[in-house]
PDB file of C-alpha atoms in Angstrom:
ATOM      1  CA  UNK A   8       0.200  -0.098  -0.041  1.00 80.00           C
ATOM      2  CA  UNK A   9       1.223   3.748  -0.611  1.00 83.00           C
ATOM      3  CA  UNK A  10       1.528   6.441   1.970  1.00 89.00           C
ATOM      4  CA  UNK A  11       0.119   9.666   0.877  1.00 87.00           C
ATOM      5  CA  UNK A  12       0.957  12.655   2.766  1.00 91.00           C
ATOM      6  CA  UNK A  13      -1.640  15.560   2.522  1.00 90.00           C
ATOM      7  CA  UNK A  14       0.686  18.561   3.148  1.00 93.00           C
ATOM      8  CA  UNK A  15      -1.128  21.754   4.573  1.00 93.00           C
ATOM      9  CA  UNK A  16       0.636  24.792   5.837  1.00 94.00           C
ATOM     10  CA  UNK A  17       1.224  25.798   9.287  1.00 94.00           C
ATOM     11  CA  UNK A  18      -1.362  28.402   9.018  1.00 93.00           C
ATOM     12  CA  UNK A  19      -4.072  26.142   7.552  1.00 90.00           C
ATOM     13  CA  UNK A  20      -3.322  23.885  10.216  1.00 88.00           C
ATOM     14  CA  UNK A  21      -3.907  26.648  12.804  1.00 86.00           C
ATOM     15  CA  UNK A  22      -6.792  27.644  11.646  1.00 86.00           C
ATOM     16  CA  UNK A  23      -8.272  24.152  11.331  1.00 82.00           C
ATOM     17  CA  UNK A  24      -7.275  23.337  15.014  1.00 81.00           C
ATOM     18  CA  UNK A  25      -8.582  26.921  16.563  1.00 76.00           C
ATOM     19  CA  UNK A  26      -9.025  24.891  20.109  1.00 75.00           C
ATOM     20  CA  UNK A  27      -6.570  22.260  19.727  1.00 72.00           C
ATOM     21  CA  UNK A  28      -6.502  21.512  23.486  1.00 73.00           C
ATOM     22  CA  UNK A  29      -9.864  19.479  22.974  1.00 73.00           C
ATOM     23  CA  UNK A  30      -8.179  17.253  20.143  1.00 73.00           C
ATOM     24  CA  UNK A  31      -6.210  15.071  22.243  1.00 73.00           C
ATOM     25  CA  UNK A  32      -2.851  16.100  20.570  1.00 78.00           C
ATOM     26  CA  UNK A  33       0.201  15.071  22.358  1.00 75.00           C
ATOM     27  CA  UNK A  34       2.861  17.773  22.965  1.00 78.00           C
ATOM     28  CA  UNK A  35       6.339  17.099  24.419  1.00 80.00           C
ATOM     29  CA  UNK A  36       7.196  19.533  27.665  1.00 81.00           C
ATOM     30  CA  UNK A  37       7.471  23.260  26.731  1.00 84.00           C
ATOM     31  CA  UNK A  38       6.455  22.590  22.898  1.00 85.00           C
ATOM     32  CA  UNK A  39       3.810  24.681  21.035  1.00 87.00           C
ATOM     33  CA  UNK A  40       1.785  23.841  18.151  1.00 87.00           C
ATOM     34  CA  UNK A  41       4.569  25.184  15.631  1.00 92.00           C
ATOM     35  CA  UNK A  42       7.309  23.183  17.484  1.00 91.00           C
ATOM     36  CA  UNK A  43       4.725  20.031  16.992  1.00 89.00           C
ATOM     37  CA  UNK A  44       4.328  21.014  13.330  1.00 93.00           C
ATOM     38  CA  UNK A  45       8.275  21.216  12.727  1.00 94.00           C
ATOM     39  CA  UNK A  46       9.005  18.246  14.341  1.00 92.00           C
ATOM     40  CA  UNK A  47       6.706  16.087  12.654  1.00 92.00           C
ATOM     41  CA  UNK A  48       6.759  17.469   9.004  1.00 96.00           C
ATOM     42  CA  UNK A  49      10.372  15.722   8.418  1.00 97.00           C
ATOM     43  CA  UNK A  50       8.618  12.347   9.322  1.00 96.00           C
ATOM     44  CA  UNK A  51       5.729  12.829   7.575  1.00 96.00           C
ATOM     45  CA  UNK A  52       7.703  13.455   4.327  1.00 96.00           C
ATOM     46  CA  UNK A  53      10.184  10.585   5.064  1.00 97.00           C
ATOM     47  CA  UNK A  54       7.633   7.982   5.100  1.00 96.00           C
ATOM     48  CA  UNK A  55       5.398   9.077   2.390  1.00 95.00           C
ATOM     49  CA  UNK A  56       5.433   7.811  -1.014  1.00 91.00           C
ATOM     50  CA  UNK A  57       3.860  10.964  -2.553  1.00 87.00           C
ATOM     51  CA  UNK A  58       3.013  14.369  -1.153  1.00 90.00           C
ATOM     52  CA  UNK A  59       0.115  16.445  -2.192  1.00 88.00           C
ATOM     53  CA  UNK A  60      -0.044  20.337  -1.108  1.00 89.00           C
ATOM     54  CA  UNK A  61      -3.565  20.244   0.392  1.00 87.00           C
ATOM     55  CA  UNK A  62      -3.433  24.109   1.441  1.00 88.00           C
ATOM     56  CA  UNK A  63      -6.582  25.786   0.946  1.00 87.00           C
ATOM     57  CA  UNK A  64      -8.020  22.962  -1.399  1.00 87.00           C
ATOM     58  CA  UNK A  65     -11.213  21.073  -0.895  1.00 86.00           C
ATOM     59  CA  UNK A  66     -11.477  17.320   0.073  1.00 83.00           C
ATOM     60  CA  UNK A  67     -12.844  16.780  -3.593  1.00 89.00           C
ATOM     61  CA  UNK A  68      -9.768  18.702  -5.256  1.00 87.00           C
ATOM     62  CA  UNK A  69      -7.461  16.208  -3.108  1.00 83.00           C
ATOM     63  CA  UNK A  70      -9.231  13.249  -4.559  1.00 85.00           C
ATOM     64  CA  UNK A  71      -8.939  14.744  -8.070  1.00 88.00           C
ATOM     65  CA  UNK A  72      -5.114  14.983  -7.525  1.00 84.00           C
ATOM     66  CA  UNK A  73      -4.836  11.490  -6.089  1.00 82.00           C
ATOM     67  CA  UNK A  74      -6.771   9.876  -8.923  1.00 86.00           C
ATOM     68  CA  UNK A  75      -4.690  11.998 -11.345  1.00 83.00           C
ATOM     69  CA  UNK A  76      -1.558  10.367  -9.679  1.00 77.00           C
ATOM     70  CA  UNK A  77      -3.425   6.743  -9.849  1.00 69.00           C
ATOM     71  CA  UNK A  78      -2.804   6.598  -6.521  1.00 54.00           C
ATOM     72  CA  UNK A  79      -6.358   5.442  -5.484  1.00 49.00           C
TER      73      UNK A  79
END
């Protein structure tokens, strides 16, 4: 199976997670949301077979991109 990383910018993630304290996100001591994003980004990219930029796009557009890449 393929691992597809749907990338969004930090700003987009921040908008989507307006109240991230209720989401069950695990932080290391003294880490904020930006630190978590910066820590995880290289890991997502390392293990992904493909990456699609999803910032500002709809779910429908992401599916179209996946189909175009023949990854579905």
